[in-house]
Amino acid sequence: MPRSLSLSIALALIVSAPAIAQSIETYPGTQPLTIEGDIASQMIDGIDRFLLREIEASVEDRTKHWNRDFSSSEAYNKSIEPNRKRLAHILGVRDDRVPFDAPELISTTNTPALVGKGEGFDIFAVRWPAFGNVHGEGLLLVPTDGEPIADVVAIPDADQTPEQITGLAPGVAAEAQFARRLAASGCRVIVPTLISREMRRRAPLGQNGRANLTNREYIYRSAFEMGRHLIGYEVQKVLACVDWFEKETAESNAKISVVGYGEGGMLALYAGALDTRIAVTCVSGYFGDRQSIWQQPIDRNVFGLLEQFGDAELAAMVAPRLLIVDAAKGPELTLPSDGGAPATLKSPDWDSISGELIRGIELVEGLVASQPPYAVSNGNGPADPDAALRRMLGSLAGKKEPLEHGLLSSAKSMPKASRELPNAASRQQRQLDEFDRHNQWLLSESPFVRKDYMKGLDTSSVAAFEASVEQYRDTFRHETIGHFDHELLSFNARSRKSWETDKWTGYEVMLDVFPDVFAYGVLLVPKDLKEGEKRPVVVCQHGLEGRPTDVFLGDHGAYHDFAAKLCERGFITFAPQNIYIFKDRFRTLQRKANAVGKTLFSVMVPQHQQIVNWLKTQSNVDPDRIAFYGLSYGGKSAMRIPALVTDYCLSICSADFNEWVLKNASTRHNFSYVWTGEYEIFEFDLGSTFNYAEMAALICPRPFMVERGHFDGVGEDEWVAYEYAKIRYLYQAKLGIGDRTEIEWFVGPHTINGKGTFDFLHKHLNWPKR
């Protein structure tokens, strides 16, 4: 290429961007919007970068949540008690455990409880009460010669059975059968069954399966909505065993240890962090850096875990008691995106393990009585817990160093079954059914729990109500939705004229929100707008996988160009691009946000706050008349965003309103999200706090409306009416402002009807019909 030609091309490239910018017709007071490509995709990418930075920053940010007192062991445990309570809360360890004298032996007239005999121990099939009507079930290994030297809860991985780590069934190498080896060494050992990762298509009874979920995700979904967690449930079963051991050994003489592998290692670590009665905690195939928890199976998703806790912080909570970390290779698997949450589970590498151990040691550096975490193995081989088991037994015997020989039995013979082994599949189903029944019982009780929760509302007058509701708004903002403590950036408003009809002009608008986070949407401006005239604005929100253009172009079957039709009636409208688009790409944003106690709405709320803030500065906008109207996922937004963005003067929820907690947690109703691929939809502890009636209370006394099609499959009319009746009661009966709320029922599907809602907008935005 001639030098003169290449120079000409270079000069053309240099001047092209300003030339393009100069050719863009902008909305008054904004800079040219020059960004090209799929702006929605770029929005998702930016939010992803933002959330990954928040996760990275969480390690340093945790220090503000701790106030450790190292003056003594007692003072230390007292000083971290608030952290223990927080951990128990987010794990869902809330239900009172059921006291019991001893586990039940499982036997029938035909089948004895004795399952088999090992070298120096007997094996029994047992069950024990944990909480509610939920029981642990598994095996009890009892030494036959003298009193046990210690009591141990041995927890297998989720895909191992009690029989496998006891040596009664194949599948686990002999050296890794830690329950058998501890029993042969003189320990009394109880082995609980965990919920497995078996995948099945789920559906209500009598229907074909839909979402392909592991057993663990199936229980997780309902539990999470109810402020519980499968992890918490299984920790409760472990702690119920600790209750029994303590009672049996007259409290002060108890020598109790918890040891687990894989998922069992996770439960052992959580149990050891929560309960100071556990003298030794041994974790195998689990310990490491938790910053990538969003990639792991969703049943490990603990809302807000990384705000206060990584594995180092959990290790520090075990102190001054002993924590043993066996750096053996953990379970590895990949879960598909087939209705359930996609996931990859990788064994923690040595760098991850050692880095977290070093952090844990540094966190308790000033605690003189602390035993530093004891790490064994180099992370390169299969599970081989010899050194870990020797250290555990030595500590329980009062030794400070691992024992090369002695307490750990060298017995290699496998126990012999004395009868047919317990049916693992039937036992698994019993455990699943008990958890499911408990979740459904919590669901049935939840209206009473929420009513008691909201009893602080003062409905003696509208003014008293507005004052009293603020405490709930604050909780909703910080605990339910999650709030990023960042100042909004300056608008840096950019725009370009992209559409035009004889009645309105459409501008794409982009606003900065946080670093890497922006708001984007389309502003439709009526052509008859006069200079200096102040008009109301309706923010028109699309639904799942939608685009701003869906609400004003092409007569989409769900939206019917409602933003354009409203503009033709004289309203200014704004159609934001929301972030629920690109399937797993946005759903994994929820996973990342949950890790630090946030949600998708932790991003969407500030986006909308910035949109409203900008709209209020526009010369033709009446800042007191900005309304929100959303369909489907936009209707979900209509319940949450105006509850927190109080600049919205009214809200309309279309094609979404529901007995929302029921819709998320029920395993009886066909319309439940338990059966679908929306694995991001579940919000922690709504069951105890904010259903749609309670969210509407946060919108009250501003006008609120529901648009409901009889044939809309998102719900059933009786449940929609049930939940809306509570809102009507608040507005009409308690506050005397019944004219500010309505529901429109129409014969139709999942769609904008645009009749009663349009009238509602004209009435409450004080804009004449045309």
Coordinates of C-alpha atoms in Angstrom, one line a residue, residues 46-514:
G46 CA -20.3 -4.2 32.4
I47 CA -22.4 -5.4 35.3
D48 CA -20.5 -8.6 35.3
R49 CA -17.2 -6.8 35.7
F50 CA -18.7 -4.6 38.4
L51 CA -20.0 -7.6 40.4
L52 CA -16.7 -9.5 40.1
R53 CA -14.9 -6.5 41.5
E54 CA -17.4 -6.4 44.4
I55 CA -16.7 -10.1 45.1
E56 CA -12.9 -9.4 45.0
A57 CA -13.3 -6.5 47.4
S58 CA -15.4 -8.5 49.8
V59 CA -12.3 -10.1 51.4
E60 CA -11.0 -6.8 52.7
D61 CA -14.4 -5.4 53.4
R62 CA -15.2 -8.2 55.8
T63 CA -13.0 -6.7 58.5
K64 CA -15.7 -4.1 59.3
H65 CA -18.1 -6.9 60.4
W66 CA -15.7 -8.3 63.1
N67 CA -14.7 -7.1 66.5
R68 CA -12.5 -9.9 67.8
D69 CA -11.4 -9.8 71.5
F70 CA -8.3 -12.0 71.9
S71 CA -7.9 -11.4 75.7
S72 CA -9.1 -14.9 76.4
S73 CA -10.9 -17.8 74.8
E74 CA -14.2 -16.9 76.5
A75 CA -13.9 -13.3 75.5
Y76 CA -13.1 -14.3 71.9
N77 CA -16.2 -16.5 71.6
K78 CA -18.3 -13.8 73.1
S79 CA -16.9 -11.2 70.7
I80 CA -17.8 -13.3 67.6
E81 CA -21.2 -14.4 68.8
P82 CA -22.9 -11.8 66.5
N83 CA -21.1 -13.3 63.6
R84 CA -22.3 -16.8 64.6
K85 CA -25.8 -15.5 64.8
R86 CA -25.5 -14.0 61.3
L87 CA -24.0 -17.2 59.9
A88 CA -26.8 -19.3 61.4
H89 CA -29.4 -16.8 59.9
I90 CA -28.1 -17.0 56.3
L91 CA -27.6 -20.7 56.6
G92 CA -31.3 -21.0 57.7
V93 CA -30.4 -22.7 61.0
R94 CA -33.5 -21.3 62.7
D95 CA -35.9 -24.1 63.6
D96 CA -35.7 -25.4 67.1
R97 CA -34.1 -28.8 67.3
V98 CA -36.2 -31.6 68.9
P99 CA -34.7 -33.0 72.1
F100 CA -34.3 -36.8 72.2
D101 CA -32.8 -39.4 74.5
A102 CA -31.1 -41.5 71.9
P103 CA -31.4 -42.4 68.2
E104 CA -34.1 -44.9 67.2
L105 CA -33.1 -48.3 66.0
I106 CA -34.7 -48.9 62.6
S107 CA -36.1 -52.4 62.6
T108 CA -39.2 -54.4 61.7
T109 CA -40.6 -57.8 62.8
N110 CA -38.6 -59.2 59.9
T111 CA -35.5 -57.1 59.9
P112 CA -33.2 -56.3 62.9
A113 CA -31.6 -53.0 63.4
L114 CA -28.1 -54.6 63.4
V115 CA -26.8 -54.2 59.8
G116 CA -23.3 -55.6 60.2
K117 CA -20.3 -56.2 62.3
G118 CA -16.8 -54.8 61.9
E119 CA -13.5 -55.4 63.6
G120 CA -14.3 -54.2 67.1
F121 CA -17.7 -52.5 66.4
D122 CA -21.3 -53.2 65.5
I123 CA -23.3 -51.2 62.9
F124 CA -26.9 -50.3 63.4
A125 CA -29.5 -48.6 61.2
V126 CA -30.8 -45.5 63.0
R127 CA -32.8 -42.4 62.8
W128 CA -33.0 -39.4 65.1
P129 CA -35.2 -36.3 65.3
A130 CA -33.6 -33.0 64.1
F131 CA -36.3 -30.3 63.8
G132 CA -40.0 -30.1 63.1
N133 CA -40.9 -33.5 61.7
V134 CA -37.5 -33.9 60.0
H135 CA -35.2 -36.7 61.0
G136 CA -31.6 -37.7 60.3
E137 CA -31.2 -41.2 59.1
G138 CA -28.1 -43.3 58.6
L139 CA -25.8 -45.7 60.5
L140 CA -24.5 -45.9 64.0
L141 CA -21.1 -47.6 64.6
V142 CA -20.7 -48.7 68.3
P143 CA -17.4 -50.1 69.7
T144 CA -17.9 -53.6 71.3
D145 CA -14.9 -53.4 73.6
G146 CA -15.3 -50.8 76.4
E147 CA -16.4 -47.2 76.4
P148 CA -15.9 -45.1 73.2
I149 CA -12.8 -43.0 73.3
A150 CA -14.7 -40.2 71.5
D151 CA -17.9 -39.4 69.7
V152 CA -17.8 -38.6 66.0
V153 CA -20.2 -37.4 63.4
A154 CA -18.8 -38.7 60.1
I155 CA -20.4 -37.0 57.1
P156 CA -20.0 -38.4 53.6
D157 CA -20.1 -36.5 50.4
A158 CA -23.6 -35.9 48.9
D159 CA -23.0 -38.7 46.3
Q160 CA -21.7 -41.2 48.9
T161 CA -23.9 -43.3 51.2
P162 CA -23.3 -44.1 54.8
E163 CA -22.6 -47.7 53.8
Q164 CA -19.8 -46.7 51.5
I165 CA -17.8 -44.8 54.1
T166 CA -18.5 -47.6 56.5
G167 CA -17.1 -50.3 54.3
L168 CA -20.4 -52.2 53.8
A169 CA -20.9 -51.2 50.2
P170 CA -18.4 -50.6 47.3
G171 CA -17.6 -47.2 45.9
V172 CA -15.1 -45.7 48.3
A173 CA -11.4 -46.8 48.7
A174 CA -10.6 -48.7 51.9
E175 CA -8.3 -46.0 53.2
A176 CA -11.0 -43.3 52.7
Q177 CA -13.6 -45.2 54.6
F178 CA -13.1 -42.8 57.5
A179 CA -16.3 -43.9 59.4
R180 CA -15.1 -47.5 59.5
R181 CA -11.5 -46.6 60.5
L182 CA -12.6 -44.3 63.3
A183 CA -15.0 -47.0 64.7
A184 CA -12.2 -49.6 64.5
S185 CA -10.1 -47.1 66.5
G186 CA -12.6 -47.1 69.4
C187 CA -14.9 -44.1 68.5
R188 CA -18.6 -44.2 68.5
V189 CA -19.5 -42.9 65.0
I190 CA -22.9 -41.7 63.6
V191 CA -23.1 -41.3 59.8
P192 CA -26.0 -39.2 58.4
T193 CA -27.4 -39.6 54.9
L194 CA -27.1 -36.4 52.8
I195 CA -29.4 -35.3 50.0
S196 CA -27.7 -36.5 46.8
R197 CA -27.0 -34.8 43.5
E198 CA -29.1 -37.2 41.5
M199 CA -30.8 -35.3 38.6
R200 CA -34.5 -35.7 37.8
R201 CA -37.1 -33.8 35.8
R202 CA -39.4 -32.3 38.3
A203 CA -43.1 -31.6 38.1
P204 CA -46.2 -31.7 40.3
L205 CA -47.6 -35.1 41.1
G206 CA -49.1 -36.8 38.1
Q207 CA -47.5 -34.5 35.5
N208 CA -44.6 -34.9 33.1
G209 CA -41.2 -33.6 34.3
R210 CA -40.0 -30.1 33.5
A211 CA -36.8 -28.6 34.9
N212 CA -33.9 -31.1 35.3
L213 CA -32.8 -30.5 38.9
T214 CA -30.5 -32.3 41.3
N215 CA -32.2 -33.4 44.5
R216 CA -30.2 -30.8 46.3
E217 CA -31.4 -27.9 44.1
Y218 CA -35.0 -29.1 44.3
I219 CA -35.0 -28.7 48.1
Y220 CA -32.8 -25.6 48.0
R221 CA -35.4 -23.7 45.9
S222 CA -38.3 -23.7 48.3
A223 CA -36.1 -23.5 51.4
F224 CA -34.3 -20.4 50.1
E225 CA -37.6 -18.5 49.6
M226 CA -38.6 -19.4 53.2
G227 CA -35.3 -18.2 54.7
R228 CA -34.0 -21.7 55.2
H229 CA -31.3 -23.6 53.3
L230 CA -30.5 -27.2 52.6
I231 CA -27.1 -26.6 54.1
G232 CA -28.8 -25.4 57.3
Y233 CA -31.1 -28.3 57.4
E234 CA -28.2 -30.8 57.1
V235 CA -26.1 -28.9 59.7
Q236 CA -29.1 -29.2 62.0
K237 CA -29.0 -33.0 61.6
V238 CA -25.3 -32.9 62.5
L239 CA -25.9 -30.7 65.5
A240 CA -28.8 -32.9 66.7
C241 CA -26.1 -35.7 67.0
V242 CA -23.9 -33.3 68.9
D243 CA -26.8 -32.7 71.3
W244 CA -27.2 -36.4 71.9
F245 CA -23.4 -37.0 72.4
E246 CA -23.3 -34.1 74.9
K247 CA -26.3 -35.5 76.8
E248 CA -24.9 -39.0 76.8
T249 CA -21.4 -38.0 78.1
A250 CA -22.5 -35.7 80.9
E251 CA -21.6 -32.4 79.1
S252 CA -18.1 -31.6 80.4
N253 CA -16.7 -35.0 79.6
A254 CA -17.8 -34.8 76.0
K255 CA -15.1 -35.5 73.3
I256 CA -17.0 -34.6 70.1
S257 CA -15.6 -34.4 66.7
V258 CA -17.1 -33.8 63.3
V259 CA -15.4 -35.0 60.1
G260 CA -16.6 -34.8 56.5
Y261 CA -15.6 -35.2 52.9
G262 CA -16.7 -33.1 50.0
E263 CA -20.2 -31.8 50.8
G264 CA -19.7 -33.5 54.2
G265 CA -16.6 -31.4 54.6
M266 CA -18.6 -28.3 54.0
L267 CA -21.1 -29.2 56.6
A268 CA -18.4 -30.1 59.1
L269 CA -16.8 -26.7 58.6
Y270 CA -20.1 -24.8 59.1
A271 CA -21.0 -27.0 62.1
G272 CA -17.6 -26.4 63.7
A273 CA -17.9 -22.7 63.2
L274 CA -21.3 -22.5 64.7
D275 CA -21.0 -24.9 67.7
T276 CA -18.3 -24.6 70.3
R277 CA -19.1 -28.1 71.7
I278 CA -17.3 -29.6 68.8
A279 CA -13.7 -30.2 70.0
V280 CA -12.2 -31.1 66.7
T281 CA -13.4 -30.3 63.2
C282 CA -11.9 -32.2 60.2
V283 CA -12.6 -31.0 56.7
S284 CA -11.5 -33.1 53.7
G285 CA -11.9 -32.3 50.0
Y286 CA -13.6 -28.9 50.5
F287 CA -11.6 -26.1 52.2
G288 CA -10.4 -23.3 50.0
D289 CA -11.1 -19.9 48.5
R290 CA -14.8 -19.2 48.1
Q291 CA -14.6 -16.3 45.7
S292 CA -15.9 -18.5 42.9
I293 CA -18.9 -19.9 44.8
W294 CA -21.2 -18.5 42.1
Q295 CA -19.8 -21.2 39.7
Q296 CA -20.5 -24.1 42.1
P297 CA -23.8 -26.0 42.5
I298 CA -26.5 -23.5 43.4
D299 CA -27.3 -25.5 46.6
R300 CA -24.1 -23.9 47.9
N301 CA -25.5 -20.4 47.3
V302 CA -25.7 -18.8 50.7
F303 CA -27.1 -15.2 50.5
G304 CA -24.5 -12.7 51.6
L305 CA -21.9 -15.4 52.6
L306 CA -18.9 -13.4 51.3
E307 CA -19.9 -10.2 53.2
Q308 CA -18.6 -11.7 56.4
F309 CA -17.4 -15.2 55.7
G310 CA -14.8 -17.0 53.6
D311 CA -13.3 -20.3 54.7
A312 CA -10.6 -18.4 56.5
E313 CA -13.2 -16.6 58.6
L314 CA -15.0 -19.9 59.3
A315 CA -11.6 -21.5 60.3
A316 CA -11.1 -18.5 62.7
M317 CA -14.6 -19.2 64.2
V318 CA -13.5 -22.8 65.0
A319 CA -10.5 -21.4 67.0
P320 CA -9.4 -21.8 69.7
R321 CA -10.5 -25.4 69.0
L322 CA -8.7 -27.5 66.5
L323 CA -9.5 -27.5 62.7
I324 CA -7.8 -30.1 60.6
V325 CA -7.8 -29.6 56.8
D326 CA -7.1 -32.6 54.7
A327 CA -6.1 -31.3 51.3
A328 CA -7.3 -34.4 49.5
K329 CA -8.9 -34.2 46.0
G330 CA -12.5 -33.3 46.4
P331 CA -15.5 -34.3 44.3
E332 CA -15.6 -32.9 40.7
L333 CA -18.6 -32.5 38.4
T334 CA -20.4 -30.4 35.9
L335 CA -24.1 -29.7 35.9
P336 CA -25.9 -28.7 32.7
S337 CA -28.2 -25.8 32.0
D338 CA -31.3 -27.8 31.6
G339 CA -33.8 -26.1 33.8
G340 CA -31.5 -26.2 36.8
A341 CA -28.6 -23.9 37.5
P342 CA -25.4 -24.8 35.5
A343 CA -22.4 -25.4 37.7
T344 CA -18.9 -26.6 37.8
L345 CA -17.4 -28.2 40.9
K346 CA -13.7 -28.4 41.0
S347 CA -11.4 -29.8 43.7
P348 CA -9.7 -26.9 45.5
D349 CA -6.0 -26.7 44.6
W350 CA -3.2 -26.3 47.1
D351 CA -2.7 -22.6 46.4
S352 CA -6.3 -22.0 47.2
I353 CA -6.2 -24.1 50.4
S354 CA -2.9 -22.8 51.7
G355 CA -3.8 -19.2 51.0
E356 CA -7.0 -19.5 52.9
L357 CA -5.3 -21.3 55.8
I358 CA -2.7 -18.6 56.0
R359 CA -5.5 -15.9 56.2
G360 CA -7.3 -18.0 58.8
I361 CA -4.1 -18.1 61.0
E362 CA -3.5 -14.4 60.6
L363 CA -7.1 -13.7 61.7
V364 CA -6.5 -15.3 65.1
E365 CA -2.9 -14.3 65.5
G366 CA -3.6 -12.6 68.9
L367 CA -5.5 -15.5 70.4
V368 CA -2.9 -17.2 72.6
A369 CA -4.9 -20.3 73.4
S370 CA -5.7 -21.0 69.7
Q371 CA -4.6 -24.2 68.0
P372 CA -3.5 -23.2 64.5
P373 CA -5.3 -25.1 61.7
Y374 CA -3.5 -28.3 60.9
A375 CA -3.2 -29.0 57.2
V376 CA -2.3 -32.4 55.8
S377 CA -1.6 -33.8 52.3
N378 CA -0.3 -31.8 49.3
G379 CA -3.6 -31.7 47.4
N380 CA -2.3 -33.9 44.5
G381 CA -3.5 -37.4 45.5
P382 CA -6.7 -39.2 46.2
A383 CA -8.4 -38.9 49.6
D384 CA -6.0 -40.5 52.1
P385 CA -7.0 -39.2 55.6
D386 CA -4.5 -41.2 57.7
A387 CA -2.6 -38.1 58.9
A388 CA -5.8 -36.2 59.5
L389 CA -7.4 -39.0 61.4
R390 CA -4.3 -39.5 63.5
R391 CA -4.2 -35.8 64.4
M392 CA -7.9 -35.8 65.2
L393 CA -7.6 -38.9 67.5
G394 CA -4.4 -37.5 69.1
S395 CA -6.1 -34.2 69.9
L396 CA -9.1 -36.0 71.4
A397 CA -6.7 -38.0 73.5
G398 CA -5.0 -34.8 74.7
K399 CA -1.9 -35.1 72.4
K400 CA -0.6 -32.0 70.7
E401 CA 1.2 -33.8 67.8
P402 CA -0.1 -36.3 65.3
L403 CA 0.4 -39.9 66.2
E404 CA 2.3 -42.1 63.7
H405 CA 0.9 -45.2 65.3
G406 CA -1.3 -46.1 68.3
L407 CA -4.8 -44.7 68.4
L408 CA -5.6 -45.0 64.7
S409 CA -6.4 -48.7 64.0
S410 CA -4.5 -50.4 61.2
A411 CA -7.5 -52.7 60.7
K412 CA -8.0 -53.3 57.0
S413 CA -10.7 -56.0 57.1
M414 CA -14.1 -54.9 55.8
P415 CA -17.2 -55.3 58.0
K416 CA -19.6 -58.1 57.2
A417 CA -23.3 -57.4 56.6
S418 CA -25.6 -59.4 58.9
R419 CA -28.6 -58.7 56.8
E420 CA -29.7 -57.0 53.6
L421 CA -28.4 -53.4 53.6
P422 CA -30.8 -50.5 54.0
N423 CA -32.3 -49.5 50.7
A424 CA -30.4 -46.3 49.8
A425 CA -32.9 -45.1 47.2
S426 CA -35.9 -45.5 49.6
R427 CA -34.0 -43.8 52.4
Q428 CA -33.0 -40.9 50.1
Q429 CA -36.7 -40.4 49.1
R430 CA -37.7 -40.4 52.7
Q431 CA -35.2 -37.7 53.4
L432 CA -36.3 -35.7 50.4
D433 CA -40.0 -36.0 51.4
E434 CA -39.3 -34.8 54.9
F435 CA -37.5 -31.7 53.8
D436 CA -40.2 -31.0 51.2
R437 CA -43.0 -31.4 53.8
H438 CA -41.1 -29.0 56.1
N439 CA -40.7 -26.4 53.4
Q440 CA -44.4 -26.7 52.5
W441 CA -45.3 -26.4 56.2
L442 CA -43.2 -23.2 56.4
L443 CA -45.0 -22.0 53.4
S444 CA -48.4 -22.6 55.0
E445 CA -47.3 -20.7 58.1
S446 CA -45.7 -17.8 56.3
P447 CA -48.8 -15.5 56.0
F448 CA -48.9 -15.5 59.8
V449 CA -45.2 -14.9 60.1
R450 CA -45.4 -12.0 57.7
K451 CA -48.4 -10.5 59.5
D452 CA -46.5 -10.6 62.7
Y453 CA -43.5 -9.1 61.0
M454 CA -45.5 -6.1 59.7
K455 CA -47.2 -5.4 63.0
G456 CA -45.1 -2.2 63.4
L457 CA -47.1 -0.4 60.7
D458 CA -49.2 2.4 62.2
T459 CA -52.4 2.8 60.2
S460 CA -54.0 5.4 62.4
S461 CA -53.5 8.0 59.7
V462 CA -51.8 8.3 56.3
A463 CA -49.0 10.4 57.8
A464 CA -48.4 7.9 60.7
F465 CA -48.3 5.1 58.1
E466 CA -45.8 6.9 56.0
A467 CA -43.5 7.4 59.0
S468 CA -43.8 3.8 60.2
V469 CA -43.3 2.2 56.9
E470 CA -39.7 3.6 56.5
Q471 CA -38.2 1.0 58.8
Y472 CA -39.6 -1.7 56.5
R473 CA -38.3 0.1 53.4
D474 CA -34.9 0.2 55.0
T475 CA -34.9 -3.5 55.7
F476 CA -36.2 -4.3 52.2
R477 CA -33.5 -2.2 50.7
H478 CA -30.6 -3.6 52.7
E479 CA -31.6 -7.1 53.7
T480 CA -33.9 -8.3 51.0
I481 CA -32.9 -6.5 47.8
G482 CA -29.4 -5.6 48.8
H483 CA -27.8 -2.1 48.5
F484 CA -24.5 -1.1 47.0
D485 CA -23.0 1.7 49.2
H486 CA -21.8 3.7 46.2
E487 CA -22.6 7.2 45.1
L488 CA -24.3 7.5 41.7
L489 CA -22.0 8.9 39.1
S490 CA -22.9 12.2 37.3
F491 CA -25.4 11.5 34.4
N492 CA -23.0 12.0 31.5
A493 CA -26.2 11.8 29.4
R494 CA -25.7 10.7 25.8
S495 CA -28.5 10.4 23.3
R496 CA -29.3 10.0 19.6
K497 CA -32.5 10.4 17.6
S498 CA -33.3 6.9 16.3
W499 CA -37.1 6.8 15.5
E500 CA -39.7 9.3 14.4
T501 CA -43.4 9.2 13.5
D502 CA -45.9 11.9 12.9
K503 CA -46.8 11.9 16.6
W504 CA -43.5 11.3 18.5
T505 CA -39.8 11.3 18.3
G506 CA -37.7 8.5 19.9
Y507 CA -34.3 9.0 21.4
E508 CA -31.9 6.4 22.7
V509 CA -30.5 7.6 26.0
M510 CA -27.6 6.4 28.1
L511 CA -26.7 7.4 31.6
D512 CA -23.7 6.5 33.8
V513 CA -24.7 4.8 37.1
F514 CA -21.6 3.1 38.7

